[in-house]
Every structure is written in C-alpha cells, then in structure tokens.
Amino acid sequence: MAALVRFAVESAMALMAIVLLLRTKPVDASPWLVTTWTPSHATFYGTYDGAETMGGACGYGNLWWRGYGLNTAALSEALFNNGATCGACFQIRCDTTNPDAYGVKFCYKDAAPITITATNHCPPNWAKPSDMGGWCNPPRTHFDLPLVMFSYMAQSVAGIIPVQYRRYLTISRYPARGAGGIKFSLGGNPYFNLVLVHNVAGAGIVTAMQMKGDKTTWCTMTRNWGQNWECHVKFTGQKLSFMVTASNGSFRRIDNLTSEVWYFGQTYEACSNF
Ligand SMILES: *[C@@H]1O[C@H](CO)[C@@H](O)[C@H](O)[C@H]1NC(C)=O
Ligand SMILES: *[C@@H]1O[C@H](CO)[C@@H](O)[C@H](O)[C@H]1NC(C)=O
C-alpha cells in the first residue's frame, strides 16, 4: 500500500516536473531567432545627425548607400552571434509592463515599434558589471541604437530603457532595407574574392554563400567578417553566379549575375530576393 502511495506521489511529481519543464522551456533557445515579444534593453549612441552609424562590424560600410539609413542597431554579443545575425531585422518597443523598471517613465506612450536591421556589434565591456554599463556583456541581449531611433520610443534623458524585441520577417521589401534584389559588392583581388551580400529580405540572415564562374564549379565561401564572404578561386573574365542560403533554409540561385566583364569595387544587384 505504502509502495503504491509512493509510486503515485512520485508519478505525480514526475508529471509536475515535466509540466514545469514544458512551461519554462523558452520558445526559442537562440535569442536572435525569437519571433515573440521578448524582454531586453536599449541604449543609444551618437547625435541626431547619425554620422556615427557609418561602418560597423557587419561590413556594410556606408549605411546610406546600402539603403539601411538610420534604421540600424548594434547588437550585444549574445545577439550578434559572431556576425551571423548581421542583416536580420528586429522590431523593438518600450516595455511598459513593469512601471518600476529603470527608464520606463521616459517611454512615450503608444509609440509604434521601431524596425531596425542589425549592422553592428556592441562589444562586451568587461570593466563594467553587466547591470551597470556592461550592457552588451553576455548573456544579456541588448540593442545600442542611433539616437534618432531611440528617440522614437523614449526621451534620451532615460539613457537606458526596458524594451521588448522580436525578429521581423518580411516577404519582400520593407523600410529597414532598400527595395529590390539581393546585392553583391565584389571586393578583393583576382586571387581573393571578398563579397559583401546585402539588401537581403525575408529572414535577412545569410547562413551560406556559394559563388562560381562560368568555367568553374561552385566555390563554397567562408564568412570572413560580418556579411563579407570569401573564396580563393580566380574568376576574372567569367560570368559570376551566386547561391545564397538564408537562416530559414530557403536559398536563391542567381545565374550569370554579371557578364564576363565585371569590376572589383562594383555592386551587382540580382533580380530576385527572398
Ligand atoms: C523562408 O523565408 C522566406 C521569406 O520570408 C519565405 O518565402 C520562405 O518560404 C521561407 N522558407 C522556409 C523553408 O521556411
Ligand atoms: C550562363 O552563362 C553560361 C556561359 O555563357 C551559359 O552556358 C549558361 O547557359 C548561362 N546560364 C543561364 C542560366 O543562363
């Protein structure tokens, strides 16, 4: 009888543990893939002209030429994922669910969520504790925004605000990116191709790249930095083709994007996008 009771109690406890486990299991373990509103924080940098947003660890260079403008953010280590998150879009809004949270009183009520593309890395600051200045230290998720973007959500006097964020997936065009096809900026030299892939719609995150000339086979490219991909094959004098794989598994094959005559330093735009 006692054994039976113990069995019943143990079964009930095991069941509860499973229920708890299921309930506490995050929707998605990777913070850069969440598609439901998730708590985080945001700060800002720079001034209203946004001059400081140029460049960045994703390798996009001039963000205006690339169509991203000021709708950008630097992501903390945990979100940046070694550059693999470059190009992903996120929506961010003030998190007013906790009225006592620091900075929340500076949030604008009913402000629309902002939409940004990840273009930069907010590196850890090990000299500061993660709850006092080391905002971008792992495992924290954090967004460092151009002042203009921050100002859509809150008064800048707040310094840091509680936010909620989620990945923003689009079928095609949307304001955080320029319209049109996937763009390839060809860098490097005849023996070292360094291709920046940008203006990628949909998931935004490129997980694999391949490149070929009309006289070669496909070269599987490796990520050099940000969204710059490299391949050590000589392609000069050949029509270039590309294959781009996005984080959701979809891929686009772009045949003969260029003619036999193409130039390093030029950007070529495909007719298709995700
Ligand atoms: C990936 O995302 C694109 C753009 O959002 C969508 O069209 C496509 O169906 C998705 N592919 C998969 C395999 O989910
Ligand atoms: C690309 O160009 C090569 C060489 O001119 C040609 O053989 C091939 O058929 C072209 N591919 C497509 C899909 O147009």
GROMACS .gro file of C-alpha atoms and ligand atoms in nm:
model
  302
    1MET     CA    1   0.000   0.000   0.000
    2ALA     CA    2   0.277   0.237   0.105
    3ALA     CA    3   0.466   0.146  -0.210
    4LEU     CA    4   0.159   0.222  -0.415
    5VAL     CA    5   0.117   0.562  -0.249
    6ARG     CA    6   0.484   0.638  -0.303
    7PHE     CA    7   0.453   0.536  -0.667
    8ALA     CA    8   0.151   0.761  -0.706
    9VAL     CA    9   0.329   1.054  -0.539
   10GLU     CA   10   0.642   1.000  -0.746
   11SER     CA   11   0.441   0.980  -1.067
   12ALA     CA   12   0.259   1.299  -0.980
   13MET     CA   13   0.589   1.474  -0.903
   14ALA     CA   14   0.744   1.350  -1.227
   15LEU     CA   15   0.440   1.476  -1.417
   16MET     CA   16   0.463   1.814  -1.246
   17ALA     CA   17   0.833   1.833  -1.329
   18ILE     CA   18   0.755   1.763  -1.694
   19VAL     CA   19   0.478   2.022  -1.695
   20LEU     CA   20   0.711   2.278  -1.534
   21LEU     CA   21   0.986   2.191  -1.781
   22LEU     CA   22   0.749   2.241  -2.073
   23ARG     CA   23   0.618   2.564  -1.932
   24THR     CA   24   0.959   2.715  -1.866
   25LYS     CA   25   1.110   2.594  -2.191
   26PRO     CA   26   1.181   2.907  -2.396
   27VAL     CA   27   1.001   2.936  -2.728
   28ASP     CA   28   1.337   2.955  -2.897
   29ALA     CA   29   1.673   2.900  -2.731
   30SER     CA   30   1.862   3.136  -2.962
   31PRO     CA   31   1.796   3.496  -2.860
   32TRP     CA   32   1.845   3.621  -3.217
   33LEU     CA   33   1.569   3.396  -3.351
   34VAL     CA   34   1.281   3.491  -3.120
   35THR     CA   35   0.966   3.590  -3.302
   36THR     CA   36   0.753   3.662  -2.994
   37TRP     CA   37   0.796   3.986  -2.793
   38THR     CA   38   1.089   3.922  -2.557
   39PRO     CA   39   1.225   4.149  -2.279
   40SER     CA   40   1.557   4.326  -2.336
   41HIS     CA   41   1.711   4.672  -2.303
   42ALA     CA   42   1.818   4.953  -2.532
   43THR     CA   43   2.060   5.244  -2.515
   44PHE     CA   44   2.166   5.494  -2.780
   45TYR     CA   45   2.484   5.643  -2.917
   46GLY     CA   46   2.578   5.940  -3.124
   47THR     CA   47   2.390   6.254  -3.208
   48TYR     CA   48   2.086   6.339  -3.419
   49ASP     CA   49   2.273   6.359  -3.749
   50GLY     CA   50   2.355   5.988  -3.717
   51ALA     CA   51   2.706   6.030  -3.858
   52GLU     CA   52   2.834   5.775  -3.606
   53THR     CA   53   2.624   5.495  -3.752
   54MET     CA   54   2.852   5.457  -4.053
   55GLY     CA   55   3.052   5.142  -4.097
   56GLY     CA   56   3.005   4.877  -3.836
   57ALA     CA   57   3.109   4.523  -3.762
   58CYS     CA   58   2.881   4.369  -4.023
   59GLY     CA   59   3.087   4.521  -4.302
   60TYR     CA   60   2.807   4.711  -4.474
   61GLY     CA   61   3.020   5.025  -4.493
   62ASN     CA   62   2.816   5.329  -4.592
   63LEU     CA   63   2.473   5.251  -4.450
   64TRP     CA   64   2.302   5.513  -4.666
   65TRP     CA   65   2.441   5.374  -4.990
   66ARG     CA   66   2.334   5.031  -4.873
   67GLY     CA   67   1.980   5.152  -4.802
   68TYR     CA   68   1.975   5.089  -4.428
   69GLY     CA   69   2.000   5.453  -4.325
   70LEU     CA   70   1.945   5.506  -3.955
   71ASN     CA   71   1.717   5.204  -3.911
   72THR     CA   72   2.005   5.009  -3.765
   73ALA     CA   73   2.135   4.875  -3.434
   74ALA     CA   74   2.447   4.739  -3.272
   75LEU     CA   75   2.372   4.404  -3.111
   76SER     CA   76   2.518   4.268  -2.790
   77GLU     CA   77   2.749   3.967  -2.804
   78ALA     CA   78   2.462   3.726  -2.731
   79LEU     CA   79   2.254   3.859  -3.021
   80PHE     CA   80   2.536   3.926  -3.268
   81ASN     CA   81   2.626   3.556  -3.283
   82ASN     CA   82   2.970   3.619  -3.435
   83GLY     CA   83   2.820   3.823  -3.716
   84ALA     CA   84   2.572   3.557  -3.825
   85THR     CA   85   2.285   3.786  -3.720
   86CYS     CA   86   2.406   4.068  -3.947
   87GLY     CA   87   2.124   4.175  -4.176
   88ALA     CA   88   1.845   4.039  -3.959
   89CYS     CA   89   1.556   4.273  -3.882
   90PHE     CA   90   1.408   4.329  -3.541
   91GLN     CA   91   1.114   4.521  -3.408
   92ILE     CA   92   1.168   4.698  -3.078
   93ARG     CA   93   0.926   4.877  -2.848
   94CYS     CA   94   0.939   5.020  -2.499
   95ASP     CA   95   0.847   4.760  -2.239
   96THR     CA   96   0.597   4.933  -2.015
   97THR     CA   97   0.479   4.615  -1.845
   98ASN     CA   98   0.688   4.691  -1.536
   99PRO     CA   99   0.619   5.051  -1.424
  100ASP     CA  100   0.909   5.030  -1.175
  101ALA     CA  101   1.174   4.938  -1.430
  102TYR     CA  102   1.455   5.189  -1.464
  103GLY     CA  103   1.397   5.429  -1.752
  104VAL     CA  104   1.039   5.323  -1.817
  105LYS     CA  105   0.894   5.660  -1.716
  106PHE     CA  106   1.071   5.817  -2.015
  107CYS     CA  107   0.897   5.589  -2.263
  108TYR     CA  108   0.646   5.754  -2.496
  109LYS     CA  109   0.303   5.604  -2.451
  110ASP     CA  110   0.159   5.440  -2.762
  111ALA     CA  111   0.478   5.483  -2.967
  112ALA     CA  112   0.485   5.245  -3.260
  113PRO     CA  113   0.756   4.977  -3.254
  114ILE     CA  114   1.070   5.069  -3.445
  115THR     CA  115   1.215   4.836  -3.705
  116ILE     CA  116   1.589   4.803  -3.746
  117THR     CA  117   1.847   4.595  -3.929
  118ALA     CA  118   2.144   4.453  -3.739
  119THR     CA  119   2.451   4.625  -3.883
  120ASN     CA  120   2.692   4.642  -3.593
  121HIS     CA  121   2.830   4.473  -3.284
  122CYS     CA  122   2.810   4.619  -2.936
  123PRO     CA  123   3.117   4.458  -2.779
  124PRO     CA  124   3.128   4.344  -2.417
  125ASN     CA  125   3.274   4.588  -2.167
  126TRP     CA  126   3.436   4.357  -1.912
  127ALA     CA  127   3.544   4.653  -1.697
  128LYS     CA  128   3.181   4.714  -1.608
  129PRO     CA  129   2.925   4.486  -1.445
  130SER     CA  130   2.653   4.374  -1.682
  131ASP     CA  131   2.384   4.556  -1.487
  132MET     CA  132   2.585   4.879  -1.467
  133GLY     CA  133   2.730   4.981  -1.800
  134GLY     CA  134   2.833   4.641  -1.933
  135TRP     CA  135   2.500   4.624  -2.112
  136CYS     CA  136   2.636   4.423  -2.401
  137ASN     CA  137   2.812   4.159  -2.188
  138PRO     CA  138   2.689   3.803  -2.239
  139PRO     CA  139   2.442   3.657  -2.174
  140ARG     CA  140   2.249   3.985  -2.196
  141THR     CA  141   2.057   4.074  -2.508
  142HIS     CA  142   2.089   4.445  -2.576
  143PHE     CA  143   2.036   4.695  -2.858
  144ASP     CA  144   2.252   5.006  -2.894
  145LEU     CA  145   2.057   5.234  -3.126
  146PRO     CA  146   2.127   5.553  -3.318
  147LEU     CA  147   1.986   5.840  -3.112
  148VAL     CA  148   1.714   5.911  -3.369
  149MET     CA  149   1.577   5.556  -3.344
  150PHE     CA  150   1.587   5.559  -2.963
  151SER     CA  151   1.404   5.893  -2.966
  152TYR     CA  152   1.105   5.742  -3.144
  153MET     CA  153   1.044   5.534  -2.831
  154ALA     CA  154   1.166   5.738  -2.535
  155GLN     CA  155   1.327   6.059  -2.416
  156SER     CA  156   1.704   6.029  -2.444
  157VAL     CA  157   1.747   6.151  -2.084
  158ALA     CA  158   1.648   5.795  -1.982
  159GLY     CA  159   1.988   5.665  -2.102
  160ILE     CA  160   1.869   5.305  -2.092
  161ILE     CA  161   1.515   5.175  -2.132
  162PRO     CA  162   1.348   4.838  -2.091
  163VAL     CA  163   1.229   4.712  -2.429
  164GLN     CA  164   1.070   4.414  -2.590
  165TYR     CA  165   1.201   4.285  -2.921
  166ARG     CA  166   1.121   4.024  -3.181
  167ARG     CA  167   1.261   3.913  -3.513
  168TYR     CA  168   1.084   4.077  -3.801
  169LEU     CA  169   1.042   3.864  -4.109
  170THR     CA  170   0.927   4.012  -4.433
  171ILE     CA  171   0.816   3.855  -4.753
  172SER     CA  172   0.998   4.108  -4.964
  173ARG     CA  173   1.064   4.477  -4.923
  174TYR     CA  174   1.033   4.683  -4.619
  175PRO     CA  175   1.162   5.017  -4.496
  176ALA     CA  176   1.460   4.899  -4.294
  177ARG     CA  177   1.613   4.776  -4.619
  178GLY     CA  178   1.633   4.918  -4.964
  179ALA     CA  179   1.388   4.773  -5.213
  180GLY     CA  180   1.494   4.545  -5.491
  181GLY     CA  181   1.708   4.236  -5.526
  182ILE     CA  182   1.990   4.084  -5.324
  183LYS     CA  183   2.305   4.291  -5.378
  184PHE     CA  184   2.661   4.167  -5.411
  185SER     CA  185   2.951   4.406  -5.365
  186LEU     CA  186   3.261   4.249  -5.512
  187GLY     CA  187   3.579   4.316  -5.321
  188GLY     CA  188   3.926   4.167  -5.304
  189ASN     CA  189   4.153   4.086  -5.596
  190PRO     CA  190   4.176   3.814  -5.865
  191TYR     CA  191   4.308   3.561  -5.611
  192PHE     CA  192   4.095   3.658  -5.317
  193ASN     CA  193   3.726   3.732  -5.363
  194LEU     CA  194   3.559   3.913  -5.076
  195VAL     CA  195   3.187   3.951  -5.145
  196LEU     CA  196   2.958   4.160  -4.929
  197VAL     CA  197   2.600   4.035  -4.952
  198HIS     CA  198   2.336   4.288  -4.854
  199ASN     CA  199   1.978   4.405  -4.912
  200VAL     CA  200   1.869   4.054  -4.819
  201ALA     CA  201   1.496   4.040  -4.749
  202GLY     CA  202   1.300   3.770  -4.567
  203ALA     CA  203   1.496   3.615  -4.284
  204GLY     CA  204   1.778   3.860  -4.356
  205ILE     CA  205   2.036   3.628  -4.210
  206VAL     CA  206   2.266   3.464  -4.462
  207THR     CA  207   2.400   3.131  -4.341
  208ALA     CA  208   2.582   3.009  -4.652
  209MET     CA  209   2.716   3.153  -4.977
  210GLN     CA  210   2.849   2.993  -5.290
  211MET     CA  211   2.997   3.153  -5.596
  212LYS     CA  212   3.103   3.031  -5.937
  213GLY     CA  213   3.236   3.148  -6.270
  214ASP     CA  214   3.100   3.002  -6.596
  215LYS     CA  215   3.421   2.799  -6.631
  216THR     CA  216   3.447   2.682  -6.268
  217THR     CA  217   3.246   2.472  -6.026
  218TRP     CA  218   3.077   2.617  -5.718
  219CYS     CA  219   3.309   2.755  -5.452
  220THR     CA  220   3.169   2.726  -5.100
  221MET     CA  221   3.250   3.061  -4.944
  222THR     CA  222   3.353   3.113  -4.584
  223ARG     CA  223   3.246   3.405  -4.368
  224ASN     CA  224   3.534   3.648  -4.341
  225TRP     CA  225   3.359   3.906  -4.121
  226GLY     CA  226   3.005   4.033  -4.086
  227GLN     CA  227   2.836   3.962  -4.417
  228ASN     CA  228   3.162   3.954  -4.614
  229TRP     CA  229   3.224   3.612  -4.764
  230GLU     CA  230   3.547   3.490  -4.919
  231CYS     CA  231   3.657   3.242  -5.183
  232HIS     CA  232   4.006   3.185  -5.322
  233VAL     CA  233   3.933   3.100  -5.685
  234LYS     CA  234   4.026   3.308  -5.988
  235PHE     CA  235   3.702   3.424  -6.157
  236THR     CA  236   3.821   3.713  -6.370
  237GLY     CA  237   3.692   3.706  -6.728
  238GLN     CA  238   3.398   3.483  -6.631
  239LYS     CA  239   3.027   3.538  -6.570
  240LEU     CA  240   2.961   3.518  -6.197
  241SER     CA  241   2.679   3.320  -6.037
  242PHE     CA  242   2.582   3.305  -5.670
  243MET     CA  243   2.385   3.089  -5.432
  244VAL     CA  244   2.261   3.245  -5.109
  245THR     CA  245   2.114   3.040  -4.826
  246ALA     CA  246   1.903   3.213  -4.560
  247SER     CA  247   1.869   3.107  -4.197
  248ASN     CA  248   1.528   2.951  -4.258
  249GLY     CA  249   1.675   2.715  -4.514
  250SER     CA  250   1.548   2.886  -4.828
  251PHE     CA  251   1.802   2.965  -5.094
  252ARG     CA  252   1.827   3.174  -5.408
  253ARG     CA  253   2.040   3.084  -5.707
  254ILE     CA  254   2.139   3.374  -5.926
  255ASP     CA  255   2.282   3.258  -6.257
  256ASN     CA  256   2.511   3.482  -6.458
  257LEU     CA  257   2.462   3.790  -6.244
  258THR     CA  258   2.746   3.957  -6.430
  259SER     CA  259   2.881   3.937  -6.782
  260GLU     CA  260   3.241   3.827  -6.841
  261VAL     CA  261   3.344   4.185  -6.770
  262TRP     CA  262   3.293   4.289  -6.411
  263TYR     CA  263   3.487   4.504  -6.168
  264PHE     CA  264   3.614   4.478  -5.815
  265GLY     CA  265   3.456   4.754  -5.609
  266GLN     CA  266   3.126   4.734  -5.801
  267THR     CA  267   2.789   4.628  -5.664
  268TYR     CA  268   2.568   4.400  -5.871
  269GLU     CA  269   2.200   4.356  -5.796
  270ALA     CA  270   2.007   4.036  -5.858
  271CYS     CA  271   1.654   4.042  -5.998
  272SER     CA  272   1.534   3.824  -5.711
  273ASN     CA  273   1.522   3.844  -5.335
  274PHE     CA  274   1.382   3.630  -5.056
  275LIG     C1  275   1.199   3.148  -4.571
  275LIG     O1  276   1.161   3.284  -4.570
  275LIG     C2  277   1.112   3.331  -4.697
  275LIG     C3  278   1.089   3.481  -4.685
  275LIG     O2  279   1.028   3.517  -4.566
  275LIG     C4  280   0.986   3.255  -4.735
  275LIG     O3  281   0.937   3.300  -4.859
  275LIG     C5  282   1.021   3.108  -4.742
  275LIG     O4  283   0.905   3.032  -4.770
  275LIG     C6  284   1.085   3.058  -4.614
  275LIG     N1  285   1.134   2.925  -4.635
  275LIG     C7  286   1.116   2.827  -4.548
  275LIG     C8  287   1.179   2.697  -4.589
  275LIG     O5  288   1.055   2.840  -4.445
  276LIG     C1  289   2.523   3.137  -6.805
  276LIG     O1  290   2.623   3.164  -6.899
  276LIG     C2  291   2.688   3.047  -6.948
  276LIG     C3  292   2.805   3.088  -7.032
  276LIG     O2  293   2.772   3.186  -7.127
  276LIG     C4  294   2.586   2.965  -7.027
  276LIG     O3  295   2.647   2.846  -7.075
  276LIG     C5  296   2.471   2.930  -6.933
  276LIG     O4  297   2.371   2.863  -7.006
  276LIG     C6  298   2.414   3.055  -6.869
  276LIG     N1  299   2.319   3.011  -6.769
  276LIG     C7  300   2.196   3.060  -6.763
  276LIG     C8  301   2.106   3.001  -6.658
  276LIG     O5  302   2.156   3.148  -6.835
   0.00000   0.00000   0.00000
